[in-house]
Tab-separated table of C-alpha atoms and ligand atoms in Angstrom:
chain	number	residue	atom	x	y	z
V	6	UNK	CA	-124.443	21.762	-91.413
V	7	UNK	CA	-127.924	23.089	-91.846
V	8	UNK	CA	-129.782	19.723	-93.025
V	9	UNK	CA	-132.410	21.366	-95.448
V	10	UNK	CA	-129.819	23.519	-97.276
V	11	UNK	CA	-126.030	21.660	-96.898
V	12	UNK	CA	-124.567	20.427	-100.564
V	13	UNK	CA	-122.959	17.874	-98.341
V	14	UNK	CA	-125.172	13.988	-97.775
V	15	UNK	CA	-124.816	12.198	-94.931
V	16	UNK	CA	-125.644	8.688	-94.510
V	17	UNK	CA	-125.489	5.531	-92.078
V	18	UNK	CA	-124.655	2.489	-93.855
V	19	UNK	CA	-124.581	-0.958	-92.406
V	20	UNK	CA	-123.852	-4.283	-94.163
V	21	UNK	CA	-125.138	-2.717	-97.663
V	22	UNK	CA	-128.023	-0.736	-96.530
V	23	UNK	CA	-127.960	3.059	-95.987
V	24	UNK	CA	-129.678	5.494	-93.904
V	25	UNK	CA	-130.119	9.289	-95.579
V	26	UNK	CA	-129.344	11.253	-92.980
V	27	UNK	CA	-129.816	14.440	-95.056
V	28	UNK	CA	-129.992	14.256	-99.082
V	29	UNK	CA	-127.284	17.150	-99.830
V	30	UNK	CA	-126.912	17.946	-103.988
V	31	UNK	CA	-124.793	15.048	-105.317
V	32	UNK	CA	-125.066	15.159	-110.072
V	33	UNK	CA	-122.697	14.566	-112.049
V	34	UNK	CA	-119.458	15.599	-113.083
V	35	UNK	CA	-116.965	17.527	-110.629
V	36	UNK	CA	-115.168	15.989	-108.111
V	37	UNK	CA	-116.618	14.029	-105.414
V	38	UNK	CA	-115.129	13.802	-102.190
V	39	UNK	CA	-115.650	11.272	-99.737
V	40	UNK	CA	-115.606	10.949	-95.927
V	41	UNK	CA	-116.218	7.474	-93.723
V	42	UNK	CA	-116.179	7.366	-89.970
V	43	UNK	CA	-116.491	3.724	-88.511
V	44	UNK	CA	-118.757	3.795	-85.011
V	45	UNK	CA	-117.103	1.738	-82.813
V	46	UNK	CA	-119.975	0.885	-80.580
V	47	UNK	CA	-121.300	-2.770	-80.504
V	48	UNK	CA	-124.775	-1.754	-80.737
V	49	UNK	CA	-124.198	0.272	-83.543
V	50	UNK	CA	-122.157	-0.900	-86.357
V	51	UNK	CA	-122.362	1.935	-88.649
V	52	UNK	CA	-120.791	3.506	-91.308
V	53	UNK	CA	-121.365	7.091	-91.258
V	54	UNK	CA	-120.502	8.154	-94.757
V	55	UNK	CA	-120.114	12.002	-95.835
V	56	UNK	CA	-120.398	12.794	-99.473
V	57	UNK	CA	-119.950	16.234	-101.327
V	58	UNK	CA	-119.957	16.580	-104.831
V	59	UNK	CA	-118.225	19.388	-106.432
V	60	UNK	CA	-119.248	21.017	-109.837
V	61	UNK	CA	-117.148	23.517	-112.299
V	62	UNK	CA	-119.441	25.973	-111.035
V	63	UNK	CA	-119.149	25.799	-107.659
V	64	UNK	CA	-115.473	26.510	-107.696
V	65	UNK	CA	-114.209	30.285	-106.696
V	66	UNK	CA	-113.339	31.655	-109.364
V	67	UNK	CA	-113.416	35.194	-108.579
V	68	UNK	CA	-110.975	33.992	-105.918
V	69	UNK	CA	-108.893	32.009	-108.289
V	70	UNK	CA	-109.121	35.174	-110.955
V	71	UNK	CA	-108.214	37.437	-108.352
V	72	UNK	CA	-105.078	35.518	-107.160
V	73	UNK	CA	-103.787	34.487	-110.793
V	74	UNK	CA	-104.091	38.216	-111.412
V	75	UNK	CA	-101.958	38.488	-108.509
V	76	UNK	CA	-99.317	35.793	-109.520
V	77	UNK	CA	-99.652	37.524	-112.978
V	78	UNK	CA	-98.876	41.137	-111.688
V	79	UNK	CA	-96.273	39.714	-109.667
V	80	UNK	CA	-94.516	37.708	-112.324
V	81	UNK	CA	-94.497	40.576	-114.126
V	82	UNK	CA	-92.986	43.286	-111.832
V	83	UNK	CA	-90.475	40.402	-111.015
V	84	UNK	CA	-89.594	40.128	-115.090
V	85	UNK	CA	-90.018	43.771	-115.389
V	86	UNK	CA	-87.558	44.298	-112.765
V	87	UNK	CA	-85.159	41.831	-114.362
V	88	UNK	CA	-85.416	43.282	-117.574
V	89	UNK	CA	-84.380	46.833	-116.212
V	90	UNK	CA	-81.262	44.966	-114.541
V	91	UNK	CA	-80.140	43.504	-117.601
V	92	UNK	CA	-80.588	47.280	-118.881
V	93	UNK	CA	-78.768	48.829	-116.609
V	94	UNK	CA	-75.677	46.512	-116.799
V	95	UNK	CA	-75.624	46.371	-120.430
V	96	UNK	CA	-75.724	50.103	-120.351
V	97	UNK	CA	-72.635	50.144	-117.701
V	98	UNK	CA	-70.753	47.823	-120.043
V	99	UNK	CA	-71.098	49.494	-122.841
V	100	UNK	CA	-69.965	52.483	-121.415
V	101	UNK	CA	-67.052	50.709	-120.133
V	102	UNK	CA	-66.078	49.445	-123.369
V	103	UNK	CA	-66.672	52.859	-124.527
V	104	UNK	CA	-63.907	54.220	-122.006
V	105	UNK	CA	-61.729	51.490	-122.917
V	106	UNK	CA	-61.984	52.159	-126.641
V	107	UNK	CA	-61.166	55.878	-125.634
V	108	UNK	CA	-58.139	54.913	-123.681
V	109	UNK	CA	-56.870	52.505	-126.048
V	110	UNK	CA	-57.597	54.627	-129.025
V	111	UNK	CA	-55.458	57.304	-126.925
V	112	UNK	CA	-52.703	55.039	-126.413
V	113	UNK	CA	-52.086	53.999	-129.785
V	114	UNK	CA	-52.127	57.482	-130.490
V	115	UNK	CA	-49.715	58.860	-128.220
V	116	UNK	CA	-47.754	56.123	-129.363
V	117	UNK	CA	-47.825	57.240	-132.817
V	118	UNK	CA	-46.790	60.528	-132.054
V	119	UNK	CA	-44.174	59.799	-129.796
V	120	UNK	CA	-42.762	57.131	-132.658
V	121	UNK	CA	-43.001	60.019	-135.506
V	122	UNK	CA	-41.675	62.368	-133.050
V	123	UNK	CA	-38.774	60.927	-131.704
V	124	UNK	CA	-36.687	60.116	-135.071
V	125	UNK	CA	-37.288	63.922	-136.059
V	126	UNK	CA	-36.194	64.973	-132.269
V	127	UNK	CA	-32.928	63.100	-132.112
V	128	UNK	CA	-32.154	64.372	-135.193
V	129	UNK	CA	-32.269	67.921	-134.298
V	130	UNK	CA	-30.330	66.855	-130.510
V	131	UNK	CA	-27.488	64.981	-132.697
V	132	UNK	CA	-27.167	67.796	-135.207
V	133	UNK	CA	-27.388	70.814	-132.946
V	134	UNK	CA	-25.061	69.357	-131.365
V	135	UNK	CA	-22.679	68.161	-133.837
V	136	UNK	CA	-22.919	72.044	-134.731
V	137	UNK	CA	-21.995	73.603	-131.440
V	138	UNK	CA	-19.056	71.002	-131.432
V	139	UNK	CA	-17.934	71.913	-134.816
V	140	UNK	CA	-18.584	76.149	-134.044
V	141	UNK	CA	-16.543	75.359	-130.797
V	142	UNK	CA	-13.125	73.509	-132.999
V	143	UNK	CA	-10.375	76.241	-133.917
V	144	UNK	CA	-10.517	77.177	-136.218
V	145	UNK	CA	-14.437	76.584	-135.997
V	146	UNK	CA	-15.349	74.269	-139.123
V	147	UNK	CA	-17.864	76.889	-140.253
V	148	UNK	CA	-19.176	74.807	-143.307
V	149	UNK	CA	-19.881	71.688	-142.219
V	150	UNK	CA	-21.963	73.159	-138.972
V	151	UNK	CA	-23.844	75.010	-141.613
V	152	UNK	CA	-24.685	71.673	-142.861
V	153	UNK	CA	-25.381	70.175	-139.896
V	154	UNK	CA	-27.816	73.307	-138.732
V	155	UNK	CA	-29.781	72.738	-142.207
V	156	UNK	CA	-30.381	69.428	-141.713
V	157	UNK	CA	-31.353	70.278	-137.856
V	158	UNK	CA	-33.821	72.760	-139.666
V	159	UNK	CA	-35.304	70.475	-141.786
V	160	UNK	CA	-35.686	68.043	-138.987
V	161	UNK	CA	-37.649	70.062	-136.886
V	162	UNK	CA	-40.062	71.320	-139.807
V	163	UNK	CA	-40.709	67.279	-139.832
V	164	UNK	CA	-41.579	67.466	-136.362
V	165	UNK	CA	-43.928	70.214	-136.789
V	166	UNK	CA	-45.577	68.428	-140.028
V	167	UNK	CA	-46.250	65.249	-137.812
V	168	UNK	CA	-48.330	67.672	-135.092
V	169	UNK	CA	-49.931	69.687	-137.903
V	170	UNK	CA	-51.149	66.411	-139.323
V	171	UNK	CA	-52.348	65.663	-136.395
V	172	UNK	CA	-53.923	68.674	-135.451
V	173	UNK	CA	-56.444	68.772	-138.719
V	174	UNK	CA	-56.855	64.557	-137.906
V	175	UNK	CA	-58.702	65.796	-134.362
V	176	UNK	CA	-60.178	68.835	-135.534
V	177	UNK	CA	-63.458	69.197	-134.906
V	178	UNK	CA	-66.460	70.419	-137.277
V	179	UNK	CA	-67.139	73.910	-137.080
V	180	UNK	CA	-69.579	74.631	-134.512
V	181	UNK	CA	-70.050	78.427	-134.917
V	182	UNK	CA	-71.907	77.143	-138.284
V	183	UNK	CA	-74.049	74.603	-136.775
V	184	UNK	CA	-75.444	77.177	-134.413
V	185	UNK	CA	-79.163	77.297	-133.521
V	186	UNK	CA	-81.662	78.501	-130.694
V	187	UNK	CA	-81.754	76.304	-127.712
V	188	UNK	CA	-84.099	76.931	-124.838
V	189	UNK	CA	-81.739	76.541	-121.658
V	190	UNK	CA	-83.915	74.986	-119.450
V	191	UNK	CA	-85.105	72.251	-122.184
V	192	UNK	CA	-81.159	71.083	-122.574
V	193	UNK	CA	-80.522	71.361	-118.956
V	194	UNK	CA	-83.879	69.377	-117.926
V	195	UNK	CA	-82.644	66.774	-120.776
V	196	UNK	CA	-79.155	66.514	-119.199
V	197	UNK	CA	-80.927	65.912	-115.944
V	198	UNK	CA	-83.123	63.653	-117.274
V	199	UNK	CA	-80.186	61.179	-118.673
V	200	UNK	CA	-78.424	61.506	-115.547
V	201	UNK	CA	-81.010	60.867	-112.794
V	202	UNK	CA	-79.916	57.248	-112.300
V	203	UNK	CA	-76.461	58.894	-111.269
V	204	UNK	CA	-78.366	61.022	-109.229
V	205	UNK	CA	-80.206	58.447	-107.666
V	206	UNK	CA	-77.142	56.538	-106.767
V	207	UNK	CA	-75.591	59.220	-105.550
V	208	UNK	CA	-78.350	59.892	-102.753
V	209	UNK	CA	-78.036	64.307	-104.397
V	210	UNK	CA	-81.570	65.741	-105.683
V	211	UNK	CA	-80.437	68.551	-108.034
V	212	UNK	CA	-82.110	71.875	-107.640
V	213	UNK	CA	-82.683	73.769	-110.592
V	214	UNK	CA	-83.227	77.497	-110.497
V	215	UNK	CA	-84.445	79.280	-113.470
V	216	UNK	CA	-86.825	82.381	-114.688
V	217	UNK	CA	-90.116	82.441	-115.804
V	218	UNK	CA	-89.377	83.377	-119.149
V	219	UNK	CA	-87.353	80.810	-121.166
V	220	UNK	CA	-83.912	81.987	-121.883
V	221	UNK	CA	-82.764	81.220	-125.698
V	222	UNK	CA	-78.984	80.794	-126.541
V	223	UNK	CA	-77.220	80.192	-129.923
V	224	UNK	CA	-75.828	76.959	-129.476
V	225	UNK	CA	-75.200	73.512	-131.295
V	226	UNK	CA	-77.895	71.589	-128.933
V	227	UNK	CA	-75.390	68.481	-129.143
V	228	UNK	CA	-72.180	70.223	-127.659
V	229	UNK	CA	-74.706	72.563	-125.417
V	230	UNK	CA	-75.677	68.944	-123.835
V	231	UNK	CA	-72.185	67.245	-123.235
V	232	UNK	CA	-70.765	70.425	-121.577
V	233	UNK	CA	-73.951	70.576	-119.122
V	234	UNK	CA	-73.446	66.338	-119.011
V	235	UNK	CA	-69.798	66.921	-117.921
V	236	UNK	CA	-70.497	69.662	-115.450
V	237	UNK	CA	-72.829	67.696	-113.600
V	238	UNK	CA	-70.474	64.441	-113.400
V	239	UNK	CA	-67.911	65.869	-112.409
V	240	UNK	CA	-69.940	67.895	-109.687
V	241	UNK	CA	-71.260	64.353	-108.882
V	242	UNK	CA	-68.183	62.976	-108.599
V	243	UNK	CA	-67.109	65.571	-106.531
V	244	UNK	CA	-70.139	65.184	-104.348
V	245	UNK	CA	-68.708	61.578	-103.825
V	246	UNK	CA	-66.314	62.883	-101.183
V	247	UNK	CA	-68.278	64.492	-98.816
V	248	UNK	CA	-71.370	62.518	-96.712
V	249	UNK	CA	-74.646	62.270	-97.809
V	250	UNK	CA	-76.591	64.582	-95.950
V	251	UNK	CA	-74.589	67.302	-97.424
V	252	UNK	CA	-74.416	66.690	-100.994
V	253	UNK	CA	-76.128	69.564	-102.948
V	254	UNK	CA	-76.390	70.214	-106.309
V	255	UNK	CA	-77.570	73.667	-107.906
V	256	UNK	CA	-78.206	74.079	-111.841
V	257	UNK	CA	-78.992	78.389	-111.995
V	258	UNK	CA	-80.048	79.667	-115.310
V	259	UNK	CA	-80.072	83.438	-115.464
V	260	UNK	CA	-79.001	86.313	-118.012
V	261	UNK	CA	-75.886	88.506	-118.243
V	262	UNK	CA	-75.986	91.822	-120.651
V	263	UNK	CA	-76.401	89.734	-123.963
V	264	UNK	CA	-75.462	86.369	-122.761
V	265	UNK	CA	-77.376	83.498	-121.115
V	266	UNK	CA	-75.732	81.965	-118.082
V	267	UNK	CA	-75.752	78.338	-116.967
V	268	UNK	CA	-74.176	77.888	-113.111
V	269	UNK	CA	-73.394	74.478	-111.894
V	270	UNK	CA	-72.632	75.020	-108.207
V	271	UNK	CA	-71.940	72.167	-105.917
V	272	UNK	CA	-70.994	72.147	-102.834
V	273	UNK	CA	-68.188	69.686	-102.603
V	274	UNK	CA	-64.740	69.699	-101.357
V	275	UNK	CA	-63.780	72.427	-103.525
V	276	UNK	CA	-60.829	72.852	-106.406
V	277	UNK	CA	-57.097	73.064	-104.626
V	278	UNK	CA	-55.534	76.691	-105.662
V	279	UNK	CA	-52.747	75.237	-107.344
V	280	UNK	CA	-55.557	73.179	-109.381
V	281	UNK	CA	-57.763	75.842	-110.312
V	282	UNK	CA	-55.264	77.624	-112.901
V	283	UNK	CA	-54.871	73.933	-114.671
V	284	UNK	CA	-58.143	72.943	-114.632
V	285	UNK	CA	-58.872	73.529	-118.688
V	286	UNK	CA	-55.690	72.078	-119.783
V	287	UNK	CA	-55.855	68.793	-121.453
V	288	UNK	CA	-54.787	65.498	-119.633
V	289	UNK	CA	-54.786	67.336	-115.992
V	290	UNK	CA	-56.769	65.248	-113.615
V	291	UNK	CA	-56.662	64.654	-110.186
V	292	UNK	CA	-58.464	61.901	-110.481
V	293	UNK	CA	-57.428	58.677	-110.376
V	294	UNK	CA	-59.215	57.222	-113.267
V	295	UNK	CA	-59.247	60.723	-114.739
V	296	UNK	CA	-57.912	61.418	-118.462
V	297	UNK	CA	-58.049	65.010	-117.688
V	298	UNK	CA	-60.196	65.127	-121.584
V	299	UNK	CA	-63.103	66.394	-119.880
V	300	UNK	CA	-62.926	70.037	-119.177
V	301	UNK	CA	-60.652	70.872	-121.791
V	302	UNK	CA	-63.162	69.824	-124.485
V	303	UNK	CA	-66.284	71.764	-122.695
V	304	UNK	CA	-64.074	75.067	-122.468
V	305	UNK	CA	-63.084	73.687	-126.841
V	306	UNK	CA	-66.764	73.616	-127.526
V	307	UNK	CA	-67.845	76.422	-125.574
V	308	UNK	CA	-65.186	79.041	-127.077
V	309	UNK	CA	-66.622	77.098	-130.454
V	310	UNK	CA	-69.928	78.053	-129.940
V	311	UNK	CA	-69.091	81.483	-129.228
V	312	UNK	CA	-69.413	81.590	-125.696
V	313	UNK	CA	-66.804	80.986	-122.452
V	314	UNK	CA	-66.633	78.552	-119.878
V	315	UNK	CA	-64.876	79.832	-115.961
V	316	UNK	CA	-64.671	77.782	-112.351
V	317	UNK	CA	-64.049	79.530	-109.333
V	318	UNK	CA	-64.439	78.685	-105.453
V	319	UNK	CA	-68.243	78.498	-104.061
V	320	UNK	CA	-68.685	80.010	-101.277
V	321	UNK	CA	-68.989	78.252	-98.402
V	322	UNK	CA	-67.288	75.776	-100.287
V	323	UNK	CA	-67.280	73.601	-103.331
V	324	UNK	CA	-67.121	74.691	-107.155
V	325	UNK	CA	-69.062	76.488	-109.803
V	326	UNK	CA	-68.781	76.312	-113.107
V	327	UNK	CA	-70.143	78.871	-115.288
V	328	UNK	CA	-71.329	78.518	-118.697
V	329	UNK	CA	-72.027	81.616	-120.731
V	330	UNK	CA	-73.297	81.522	-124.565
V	331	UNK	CA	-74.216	84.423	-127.025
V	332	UNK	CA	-78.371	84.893	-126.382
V	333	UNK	CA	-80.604	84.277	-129.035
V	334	UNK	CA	-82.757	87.467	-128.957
V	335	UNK	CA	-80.665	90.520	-127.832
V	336	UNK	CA	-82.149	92.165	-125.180
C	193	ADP	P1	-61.363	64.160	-115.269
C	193	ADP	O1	-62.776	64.174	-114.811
C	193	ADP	O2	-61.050	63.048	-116.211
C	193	ADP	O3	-60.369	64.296	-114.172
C	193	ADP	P2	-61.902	66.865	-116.151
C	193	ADP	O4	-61.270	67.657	-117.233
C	193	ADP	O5	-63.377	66.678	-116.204
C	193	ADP	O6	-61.178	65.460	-116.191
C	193	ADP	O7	-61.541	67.487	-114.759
C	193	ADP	C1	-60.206	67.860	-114.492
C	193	ADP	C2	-60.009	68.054	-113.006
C	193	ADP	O8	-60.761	69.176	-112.547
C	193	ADP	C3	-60.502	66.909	-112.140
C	193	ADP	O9	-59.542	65.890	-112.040
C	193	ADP	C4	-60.743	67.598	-110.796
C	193	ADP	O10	-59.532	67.732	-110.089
C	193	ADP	C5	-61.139	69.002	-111.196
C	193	ADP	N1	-62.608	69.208	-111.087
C	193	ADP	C6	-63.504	69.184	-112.087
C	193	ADP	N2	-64.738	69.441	-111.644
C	193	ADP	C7	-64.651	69.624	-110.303
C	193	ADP	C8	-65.578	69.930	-109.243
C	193	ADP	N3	-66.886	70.083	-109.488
C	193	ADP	N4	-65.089	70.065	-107.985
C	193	ADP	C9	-63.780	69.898	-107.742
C	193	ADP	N5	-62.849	69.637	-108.687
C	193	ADP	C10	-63.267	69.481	-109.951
């Protein structure tokens, strides 16, 4: 301690008297902190007694500030992070209740139709058959198979009233009406946009290929979307199978006469041969939490906005899928 200039006094005390060794800054107010060392020697029987007083303004506070700010930020990433967990798994939920609403409401369908079916059906079994008995007698019993083919008639124009009804039930809004222009690259980057947490999980950086001058379709921007958001699942999901290191993902835009082109090429394990013919029909997956629903309502919506939807084999390997819609502008 520099005597002259330390905030800190020191004095020798003995038996009520004191000694100033150096005066220090002792006032009022603060804290005051207080140190005593006993010397032991006969001849000296002192006290030595340190004193500091500390004032509000001799704390650090640009040290304090600095780490509460720190605390502060920290708390905050910490919350911030929580919050974006929370997010996340109320996000998966819900789109696990969604799949389960989808699955149920699917199940009480087909259950419907197989219920609505099936009296119609066995009529039309019991009576065609009750018909080629009767045809078969001799002398055949000509009337009453007559009958019985009538009512097999009837039966089966039931049948076909249940599907019709439930044909117009599902049928969806007409899209060629709701058509309008859509940049490409806008609904592709949105698509991309929605899905980069997939992405992300999925260790694949998408590459996305596309011209310098915007390319504008006729579309419904709403279908245009879930066809490019199915494409790139089900690349993803296909990208699943293979390591890491060689998951790729291409999204081409490009033109064709007077369409506009969207390719979805990844480079997966590929579609089987015998798959590829199936792969637009409804309910065929290979998945095993597939419905199969997928596909066949991109190529539905495409062919409703006017345009076509195709997979083939990639070469090396993997798939592309290749959506094509009417262009805005004719060239
Ligand atoms: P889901 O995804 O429910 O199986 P989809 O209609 O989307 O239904 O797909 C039908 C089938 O097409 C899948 O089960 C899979 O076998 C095949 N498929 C779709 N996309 C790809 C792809 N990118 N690579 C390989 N196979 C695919």
């Amino acid at each position: 301690m520099a005597p002259d200039t330390s905030p800190v006094r020191v004095t020798l005390t003995h038996e009520g008297q004191s000694f100033a060794l150096q005066a220090g800054r002792i006032h009022d107010g603060g804290w005051r902190f207080e140190f005593h060392k006993h010397l032991a020697a006969e001849s000296q029987p002192f006290d030595v007694v340190a004193l500091r007083q500390v004032g509000w303004g001799e704390l650090p506070w640009s040290w304090m500030l600095g780490w509460a700010a720190l605390v502060a930020a920290l708390l905050g990433a910490w919350l911030a992070l929580l919050r974006q967990r929370t997010e996340r798994q109320r996000a998966e939920e819900l789109l696990r209740l969604g799949q389960v609403a989808r699955l149920n409401t699917l199940g009480e369908l087909a259950a419907g139709m197989a219920h609505e079916l099936n009296q119609p059906l066995t009529a039309v079994l019991a009576n065609t058959q009750a018909a080629s008995r009767l045809l078969n007698d001799e002398p055949p019993e000509l009337a009453t198979a007559r009958s019985a083919m009538t009512q097999a008639v009837e039966q089966a124009r039931r049948a076909s009233e249940v599907v019709g009804r439930l044909r117009r039930a599902v049928e969806r809004p007409d899209l060629a009406a709701q058509l309008q222009s859509v940049v490409l690259e806008d609904a592709v980057r949105n698509a991309l946009y929605l899905l980069e947490p997939e992405f992300k999980r999925r260790d694949v950086t998408p590459q996305l290929e596309s011209p310098s001058t915007p390319i504008t379709v006729l579309a419904e921007p709403v279908a245009l979307e879930q066809i490019i958001h199915n494409l790139l699942m089900n690349a993803l999901q296909a990208l699943e199978q293979v390591p890491a290191r060689e998951r790729q993902l291409r999204v081409a835009l490009g033109t064709e006469g007077s369409l506009g082109v969207i390719s979805v090429t990844d480079y997966g394990p590929g579609i089987a041969a015998d798959v590829l013919p199936r792969i637009f029909e409804p309910f065929f997956t290979t998945r095993e939490a597939g419905l199969g629903l997928g596909l066949s309502l991109c190529e539905t919506l495409a062919s409703g906005m006017g345009g076509n939807l195709t997979a083939a084999h990639n070469t090396p390997r993997g798939a592309v899928f290749r959506l094509s819609l009417p262009l805005a502008t004719k060239p």
